[in-house]
Amino acid sequence: MPGQGTDQEELFALMEKMKHQDTKWREGQTFCLVYDGGKEISEVNKRAYNLYMSENGLNPSAFPSLKEMENDVVSILAHQLGSTGEVTGTMTSGGTESILMACKAARDWARQNLKITGTPQILMPVSAHPAFHKAAHYFDIEVVTVALCDNYRVNIELMKNAITEQTIMLVGSAPNYPFGVIDPIGEISKLAQDHGLWCHVDACIGGILLPFYRKLGQAVPPFDFTLPGVTSLSVDLHKYAYAAKGASVVLYKNAEYRRHQFFITTDWPGGIYASPSMTGTRPGGAIASAWAMLHFLGEEGYLELVGTIKQTTEEFYRRIEALDGVKTVVKPEMSLIALASDQHDIYQIGDEMSLRGWYMDRQQFPPSLHLTVMAGHAHSIDRFFSDLQASILEVQKFSNRMSHTQTQIKKALIRSMPKGIISALVKKEVRAIRQSGGVIPKKTAPMYGMLTSIETQGDVEKLVLNIMDSMFDQSLPVNNSVKDVS
Ligand SMILES: *Cc1c(COP(=O)(O)O)cnc(C)c1O
């Protein structure tokens, strides 16, 4: 704690400077984490957020306007997603909380309605979001994953065969995050219905876009409450609805199912305490920003933005497919692209792109880079492809220096290396990250290459735990950017 306060001007100058190592998302070079709708949208968001910055959505009787906004947001999304009147829900702080709540509600519903004797199981495609694993981790549920077909959608036959006496819920994504394709939700929800199970649709990233894709003429298969077997659905507002961070919705077929989400305790000296979701205090700003966005943009505004996103994604797809050396893992059904290569190490291409200022997630099974396409990328797409071409050339030069046999030997070596050696090599990388105060290096290809060749999951988990420890280690010297300014 500093002894004295800092002057406002000085303080903000300091914070601006601290930001200098952060990802420069405004330049259209970032493909995750930030959903940029442009300057005007950002201004409206800030005004709405500021107006409700101090208000708390925990107790709706103190701030009826927040309750009204939340109910309006939920109702708008329910109608976008196939409600004929009964669908209801609540706002949450994000996709993860929405999914946690749906899993918890399903668990409590199953306790009342199914005869489960052991640990309840959730059956889901391997591509479904880690939030389901988190729910299982927190709520004493077990996740059973189902393999995908060649088209990267869940294999429905395998899912059917995996249903047991312990199964409570089937999951599908619309679309899944890693590959951007929609699971056969019609078949999944029918399967759930036939077996009397809960069906959750994770439309966290697709729930806002897909109804507009349909309006723009794309044949989007039914994925929402128009399907009678769908019990709950998650949809994020802080992604493609452009709301400030901390805004998502979890919807239920009817209020009967939603009751299993709520928490009430009646014997606290502080009074009767009721809370709809995980968090206690609920930021009024996020609710207000979500409400403001839906009303500021309206159908017309979203349709225009979604049109740009759709066109831009199609152009990314065409140009990737036309380029020698890279390909998409599967043809995207929305705005998410997995970029891979048959000829080169895609992680090395990723490193070259990082050096040129592009920010993309690294994926595994298969190794690929992830692109979440936004309207702003329409302006940076040409730069993206000239840098991608340069990156491929650079990686090619490198592999030309290594003969084909050498490359094969290297691959075979990594494959046949005893696990201990690979772990030791990765540990070395982890130590380097530690020494730099938790900063992940720009060149990560060797680390990802080795991480994906470690066979036991437990080893990888231990290594990642070490990285997390060092990222949140307050005894380490402060991050370089902070050190520079202080
Ligand atoms: C983003 C996302 C989530 C998790 O949402 P958070 O807001 O990051 O918690 C879950 N599922 C899918 C498909 C997503 O894209």
XYZ file of C-alpha atoms and ligand atoms in Angstrom:
501
model
C 0.000 0.000 0.000
C 1.569 3.260 -1.047
C 1.846 5.736 1.827
C 0.234 8.551 -0.123
C -2.296 8.648 -2.909
C -1.307 9.458 -6.476
C -2.513 12.443 -8.421
C -5.182 11.505 -11.013
C -3.208 12.725 -14.017
C -0.100 10.897 -12.925
C -2.099 7.780 -12.128
C -3.696 7.555 -15.562
C -0.429 8.326 -17.321
C 1.036 5.416 -15.368
C -1.776 3.054 -16.361
C -1.539 4.038 -20.027
C 2.137 3.200 -19.866
C 1.516 -0.099 -18.092
C -0.696 -1.100 -21.018
C 2.082 -0.828 -23.583
C 2.865 -4.568 -23.655
C -0.805 -5.546 -23.919
C -2.299 -6.935 -27.102
C -3.194 -4.127 -29.513
C -6.691 -5.297 -30.345
C -7.785 -2.010 -31.909
C -5.549 -2.649 -34.897
C -7.521 -5.688 -36.062
C -4.704 -8.137 -35.328
C -6.370 -9.973 -32.450
C -8.557 -13.023 -33.074
C -9.869 -13.741 -29.570
C -10.663 -12.190 -26.189
C -11.938 -8.815 -27.436
C -15.100 -8.349 -29.526
C -14.646 -4.996 -31.155
C -17.738 -3.413 -32.677
C -16.068 -0.104 -33.469
C -15.827 3.299 -31.840
C -19.485 4.260 -31.575
C -20.495 0.972 -29.971
C -17.670 1.336 -27.502
C -18.828 4.863 -26.576
C -22.421 3.752 -25.977
C -21.150 0.866 -23.853
C -19.055 3.150 -21.697
C -21.948 5.549 -21.122
C -24.342 2.751 -20.181
C -21.751 1.108 -17.943
C -20.875 4.369 -16.194
C -24.521 5.158 -15.501
C -24.800 1.896 -13.528
C -21.213 1.444 -12.383
C -22.102 1.506 -8.672
C -25.497 -0.198 -8.791
C -25.814 -3.797 -7.649
C -28.063 -6.355 -9.320
C -28.050 -8.576 -6.222
C -31.210 -7.120 -4.737
C -33.741 -6.287 -7.444
C -36.025 -4.412 -5.063
C -33.390 -1.710 -4.530
C -32.860 -1.124 -8.263
C -36.075 -1.929 -10.131
C -34.606 -0.453 -13.298
C -31.898 -3.130 -13.331
C -34.484 -5.866 -12.847
C -36.489 -4.415 -15.730
C -33.422 -4.340 -17.974
C -32.389 -7.882 -17.072
C -35.874 -9.219 -17.767
C -35.987 -7.381 -21.066
C -32.585 -8.769 -22.129
C -33.627 -12.327 -21.218
C -36.944 -11.943 -23.007
C -35.348 -10.566 -26.200
C -32.900 -13.476 -26.365
C -35.615 -16.033 -25.541
C -37.610 -14.815 -28.526
C -34.554 -14.755 -30.776
C -33.945 -18.361 -29.779
C -37.277 -19.976 -30.468
C -39.424 -19.217 -27.416
C -43.159 -19.232 -27.912
C -43.678 -17.754 -24.471
C -42.507 -20.162 -21.781
C -38.730 -19.859 -22.117
C -37.175 -17.958 -19.233
C -33.751 -17.445 -17.658
C -31.380 -15.097 -15.881
C -28.339 -13.025 -16.726
C -24.941 -14.223 -15.503
C -21.385 -12.904 -15.573
C -20.387 -14.921 -18.655
C -20.573 -18.134 -20.624
C -18.810 -20.090 -17.919
C -21.277 -19.041 -15.242
C -24.212 -19.755 -17.576
C -22.877 -23.270 -18.179
C -22.103 -23.824 -14.481
C -25.678 -22.837 -13.662
C -27.228 -25.106 -16.302
C -25.161 -28.076 -15.040
C -26.052 -27.357 -11.420
C -29.742 -27.029 -12.305
C -29.599 -30.301 -14.263
C -27.942 -32.048 -11.327
C -30.592 -30.891 -8.862
C -33.358 -31.682 -11.343
C -31.913 -35.193 -11.768
C -31.795 -35.711 -8.007
C -35.545 -35.152 -7.953
C -36.566 -36.782 -11.190
C -34.093 -39.541 -12.124
C -32.994 -42.572 -10.156
C -29.237 -41.937 -10.089
C -27.286 -43.929 -7.540
C -23.660 -43.010 -8.372
C -22.026 -39.809 -9.607
C -24.225 -38.135 -12.229
C -22.720 -37.973 -15.726
C -22.766 -35.332 -18.440
C -22.299 -36.684 -21.952
C -20.706 -34.215 -24.347
C -18.587 -33.903 -27.498
C -14.815 -33.598 -26.796
C -15.048 -30.214 -28.508
C -17.479 -28.769 -25.916
C -16.155 -25.900 -23.807
C -13.972 -26.565 -20.700
C -16.657 -24.818 -18.606
C -18.448 -28.199 -18.493
C -15.330 -29.814 -17.013
C -15.218 -26.941 -14.557
C -18.852 -27.605 -13.590
C -18.032 -31.273 -13.056
C -14.977 -30.295 -10.999
C -17.045 -27.984 -8.785
C -20.344 -29.846 -8.467
C -19.437 -33.514 -8.086
C -20.525 -34.463 -11.579
C -18.570 -36.560 -14.064
C -17.964 -35.588 -17.690
C -17.915 -38.334 -20.310
C -16.612 -37.092 -23.658
C -17.725 -38.410 -27.024
C -15.501 -38.449 -30.116
C -16.263 -36.405 -33.241
C -16.980 -37.569 -36.785
C -14.628 -36.660 -39.658
C -16.692 -33.486 -40.071
C -15.779 -32.345 -36.515
C -19.360 -32.666 -35.269
C -20.159 -35.123 -32.478
C -20.651 -38.762 -33.455
C -24.267 -39.288 -32.492
C -24.045 -43.096 -32.607
C -21.209 -43.039 -30.064
C -23.173 -40.612 -27.920
C -26.183 -42.889 -27.986
C -24.083 -45.891 -26.982
C -22.454 -43.970 -24.132
C -25.737 -43.278 -22.308
C -25.797 -45.117 -18.973
C -27.960 -45.281 -15.858
C -25.906 -42.373 -14.500
C -26.375 -40.023 -17.454
C -28.313 -36.858 -16.625
C -27.486 -34.459 -19.463
C -26.521 -34.425 -23.154
C -24.642 -31.435 -24.562
C -24.197 -29.987 -28.029
C -22.529 -26.761 -29.183
C -23.889 -24.280 -31.711
C -21.184 -23.942 -32.838
C -18.233 -25.438 -30.943
C -15.389 -23.006 -30.284
C -12.348 -24.944 -31.610
C -13.698 -25.744 -35.100
C -16.709 -23.458 -35.549
C -19.197 -26.109 -36.673
C -22.620 -26.923 -35.212
C -23.237 -30.319 -33.590
C -26.372 -32.184 -34.755
C -28.535 -30.512 -32.090
C -31.765 -31.921 -33.557
C -30.501 -35.475 -33.067
C -28.914 -34.781 -29.662
C -32.100 -33.213 -28.279
C -34.215 -36.044 -29.720
C -31.919 -38.573 -28.043
C -32.262 -36.701 -24.734
C -36.017 -36.591 -25.098
C -36.240 -40.320 -25.880
C -34.236 -41.135 -22.744
C -35.904 -38.554 -20.492
C -32.654 -36.591 -20.096
C -31.726 -32.912 -19.869
C -30.313 -31.372 -23.064
C -28.110 -28.272 -22.929
C -27.180 -26.301 -26.035
C -24.019 -24.234 -25.696
C -24.761 -21.296 -27.978
C -22.436 -19.009 -26.015
C -20.721 -17.795 -29.156
C -23.409 -18.629 -31.730
C -26.656 -17.576 -30.043
C -26.468 -13.979 -31.196
C -25.079 -14.575 -34.714
C -26.941 -17.668 -35.937
C -30.474 -16.169 -36.086
C -29.010 -13.369 -38.231
C -27.102 -15.823 -40.437
C -30.484 -17.388 -41.141
C -31.957 -13.988 -42.039
C -29.009 -13.499 -44.395
C -29.973 -16.651 -46.248
C -27.754 -19.347 -44.723
C -29.471 -22.668 -44.007
C -28.846 -22.889 -40.243
C -30.287 -26.135 -38.826
C -32.620 -25.758 -35.811
C -30.539 -25.533 -32.627
C -32.736 -23.696 -30.119
C -36.063 -23.969 -28.251
C -37.902 -24.670 -31.498
C -36.637 -28.202 -30.768
C -38.893 -29.733 -28.087
C -35.997 -31.708 -26.532
C -33.880 -28.648 -25.645
C -33.978 -27.953 -21.889
C -31.458 -25.132 -21.446
C -29.235 -22.905 -23.570
C -26.347 -20.522 -22.879
C -25.726 -17.370 -24.936
C -23.124 -14.689 -24.278
C -23.767 -10.981 -24.635
C -20.168 -9.936 -24.067
C -19.148 -11.642 -27.314
C -21.049 -10.921 -30.538
C -23.737 -8.781 -28.844
C -20.851 -6.357 -28.043
C -21.884 -5.805 -24.403
C -19.229 -4.953 -21.811
C -17.549 -7.955 -20.194
C -19.599 -9.727 -17.543
C -22.802 -10.354 -19.510
C -24.356 -13.656 -20.566
C -27.755 -15.338 -20.378
C -28.788 -18.860 -19.397
C -32.235 -19.839 -20.700
C -34.541 -22.679 -19.640
C -37.486 -24.298 -21.407
C -39.718 -23.040 -18.584
C -39.590 -21.645 -15.043
C -39.972 -25.136 -13.563
C -36.467 -26.051 -14.782
C -35.013 -22.685 -13.779
C -36.019 -23.116 -10.132
C -33.214 -25.673 -9.797
C -30.719 -22.885 -10.437
C -31.757 -20.569 -7.607
C -30.147 -20.480 -4.173
C -31.915 -19.510 -0.962
C -30.886 -19.621 2.684
C -33.372 -18.654 5.361
C -31.485 -18.951 8.672
C -28.746 -16.337 8.330
C -28.770 -13.628 11.043
C -28.325 -11.137 8.175
C -31.763 -12.013 6.869
C -33.299 -14.261 4.218
C -30.799 -14.417 1.386
C -31.791 -15.324 -2.177
C -29.469 -15.277 -5.162
C -30.215 -16.379 -8.718
C -26.692 -17.375 -9.809
C -23.100 -18.038 -8.637
C -22.065 -14.528 -7.741
C -23.418 -12.481 -4.853
C -22.914 -8.890 -5.924
C -23.883 -8.502 -9.595
C -22.385 -5.589 -11.523
C -25.138 -3.229 -12.663
C -22.861 -1.893 -15.403
C -22.752 -5.188 -17.300
C -26.540 -5.572 -17.216
C -27.040 -1.963 -18.343
C -24.476 -2.292 -21.112
C -26.146 -5.452 -22.463
C -29.555 -3.804 -22.425
C -28.203 -0.650 -24.045
C -26.476 -2.623 -26.833
C -29.590 -4.584 -27.803
C -31.608 -1.368 -27.983
C -28.912 0.776 -29.572
C -28.243 -1.643 -32.426
C -31.614 -3.369 -32.794
C -32.248 -5.910 -35.570
C -31.054 -3.536 -38.240
C -27.761 -2.749 -36.542
C -26.929 -6.376 -35.789
C -27.917 -7.493 -39.268
C -25.438 -5.069 -40.799
C -22.588 -6.073 -38.471
C -23.323 -9.785 -38.913
C -23.386 -9.307 -42.699
C -19.845 -7.931 -42.557
C -18.696 -10.747 -40.251
C -20.206 -13.374 -42.567
C -18.638 -11.906 -45.705
C -15.265 -11.429 -44.045
C -15.202 -15.017 -42.740
C -16.068 -16.315 -46.209
C -13.210 -14.294 -47.656
C -10.778 -15.644 -45.000
C -11.917 -19.168 -45.888
C -11.502 -18.688 -49.650
C -8.066 -17.129 -49.325
C -6.792 -19.749 -46.848
C -7.943 -22.569 -49.119
C -6.275 -20.889 -52.119
C -2.962 -20.572 -50.281
C -0.289 -23.230 -50.611
C 0.889 -24.667 -47.280
C -2.123 -23.948 -45.044
C -5.748 -25.107 -44.877
C -8.795 -24.905 -42.655
C -9.452 -27.935 -40.457
C -13.103 -27.893 -41.568
C -15.280 -25.475 -43.556
C -16.559 -22.965 -40.972
C -20.293 -22.757 -40.432
C -20.155 -19.377 -38.703
C -17.301 -16.997 -37.908
C -14.710 -19.295 -36.307
C -11.811 -20.763 -38.285
C -9.236 -23.401 -37.297
C -6.124 -22.817 -39.415
C -3.836 -25.828 -39.914
C -1.142 -27.159 -42.214
C -0.270 -30.526 -43.749
C 3.191 -29.388 -44.788
C 4.539 -27.230 -41.979
C 4.570 -26.931 -38.208
C 1.536 -24.663 -37.725
C 2.878 -23.548 -34.325
C 5.992 -22.190 -36.083
C 3.764 -20.310 -38.502
C 1.938 -19.026 -35.407
C 5.243 -17.812 -33.942
C 6.088 -15.967 -37.162
C 2.628 -14.365 -37.128
C 3.112 -13.375 -33.465
C 6.365 -11.639 -34.367
C 4.351 -9.692 -36.952
C 1.827 -8.616 -34.288
C -1.001 -11.143 -34.819
C -2.636 -12.745 -31.811
C -4.221 -16.199 -32.279
C -4.926 -19.062 -29.849
C -2.952 -22.308 -30.239
C -5.108 -25.452 -30.475
C -4.365 -29.183 -30.379
C -5.892 -32.390 -31.875
C -5.178 -31.345 -34.592
C -2.540 -28.617 -34.073
C -4.093 -25.395 -35.371
C -4.446 -21.653 -34.865
C -7.831 -20.216 -33.941
C -9.465 -17.223 -35.600
C -12.582 -15.538 -34.240
C -13.520 -13.250 -37.113
C -14.931 -9.821 -36.300
C -16.298 -6.998 -38.434
C -13.070 -5.023 -37.958
C -11.032 -7.762 -39.654
C -12.515 -6.618 -42.967
C -9.910 -3.832 -42.774
C -6.916 -5.951 -41.783
C -7.507 -9.010 -43.980
C -5.047 -7.980 -46.716
C -2.312 -7.368 -44.154
C -3.150 -10.737 -42.573
C -2.598 -12.613 -45.815
C 0.600 -10.845 -46.798
C 1.978 -11.613 -43.315
C 0.706 -15.188 -43.498
C 2.457 -15.695 -46.830
C 5.667 -14.234 -45.438
C 5.360 -16.466 -42.362
C 4.890 -19.605 -44.454
C 7.958 -18.665 -46.535
C 10.008 -18.131 -43.404
C 9.023 -21.523 -41.979
C 9.676 -23.113 -45.389
C 13.195 -21.643 -45.483
C 13.809 -23.136 -42.063
C 12.557 -26.586 -43.027
C 14.460 -26.439 -46.361
C 17.645 -26.136 -44.361
C 16.647 -29.329 -42.639
C 16.421 -32.197 -45.092
C 13.300 -34.319 -45.274
C 15.115 -37.156 -43.509
C 16.269 -34.831 -40.765
C 12.681 -33.662 -40.204
C 11.480 -37.259 -40.065
C 14.247 -38.126 -37.602
C 13.358 -35.141 -35.425
C 9.690 -36.153 -35.382
C 10.544 -39.773 -34.616
C 12.931 -38.621 -31.891
C 10.265 -36.565 -30.143
C 7.867 -39.490 -30.459
C 10.334 -41.991 -29.044
C 11.885 -39.755 -26.372
C 11.231 -41.065 -22.886
C 8.458 -39.054 -21.252
C 10.850 -37.841 -18.569
C 13.104 -36.064 -21.081
C 10.230 -34.222 -22.731
C 8.901 -33.201 -19.329
C 12.374 -31.964 -18.387
C 12.588 -29.901 -21.589
C 9.176 -28.383 -20.976
C 10.156 -27.711 -17.363
C 13.074 -25.696 -18.710
C 10.615 -23.560 -20.679
C 8.488 -23.177 -17.557
C 11.547 -21.998 -15.589
C 12.216 -19.400 -18.282
C 8.622 -18.194 -18.000
C 9.058 -18.004 -14.217
C 12.235 -15.984 -14.532
C 10.532 -13.475 -16.835
C 7.819 -12.935 -14.211
C 5.147 -15.087 -15.841
C 5.442 -13.713 -19.374
C 4.868 -16.351 -22.097
C 7.624 -16.027 -24.730
C 6.885 -14.892 -28.304
C 8.245 -18.151 -29.740
C 6.144 -20.964 -28.322
C 6.285 -23.583 -31.105
C 8.858 -25.834 -29.388
C 6.893 -25.767 -26.144
C 3.520 -26.541 -27.767
C 5.141 -29.180 -29.957
C 6.489 -30.959 -26.905
C 3.420 -30.416 -24.735
C 1.240 -32.168 -27.297
C 3.663 -35.099 -27.389
C 3.618 -35.729 -23.658
C 1.426 -38.766 -23.338
C 0.176 -38.659 -19.779
C -2.281 -35.882 -19.087
C -1.168 -35.732 -15.465
C 2.316 -34.560 -16.528
C 0.935 -31.731 -18.657
C -1.398 -30.748 -15.841
C 1.504 -30.527 -13.387
C 3.507 -28.377 -15.796
C 0.612 -26.020 -16.398
C 0.023 -25.774 -12.634
C 3.659 -24.642 -12.333
C 3.115 -21.982 -15.010
C -0.024 -20.759 -13.219
C 1.810 -20.636 -9.905
C 4.442 -18.374 -11.432
C 1.873 -16.191 -13.244
C 0.143 -15.460 -9.964
C 3.280 -15.388 -7.810
C 3.291 -12.073 -5.954
C 6.807 -12.624 -4.621
C 8.342 -12.531 -8.106
C 9.684 -9.251 -9.496
C 6.824 -7.283 -11.058
C 6.080 -7.634 -14.752
C 8.498 -5.742 -17.010
C 5.960 -3.151 -18.102
C 5.277 -2.220 -14.499
C 8.959 -2.240 -13.672
C 9.650 0.204 -16.517
C 7.281 2.804 -15.178
C 7.989 2.503 -11.478
C -16.739 -18.240 -24.808
C -17.418 -19.539 -24.742
C -17.754 -20.104 -23.512
C -17.319 -19.509 -22.172
O -17.679 -18.191 -22.017
P -16.892 -17.180 -21.035
O -17.660 -15.927 -21.201
O -15.476 -17.101 -21.515
O -16.970 -17.701 -19.658
C -18.438 -21.294 -23.535
N -18.771 -21.896 -24.694
C -18.442 -21.386 -25.900
C -18.842 -22.100 -27.155
C -17.752 -20.190 -25.961
O -17.404 -19.671 -27.143
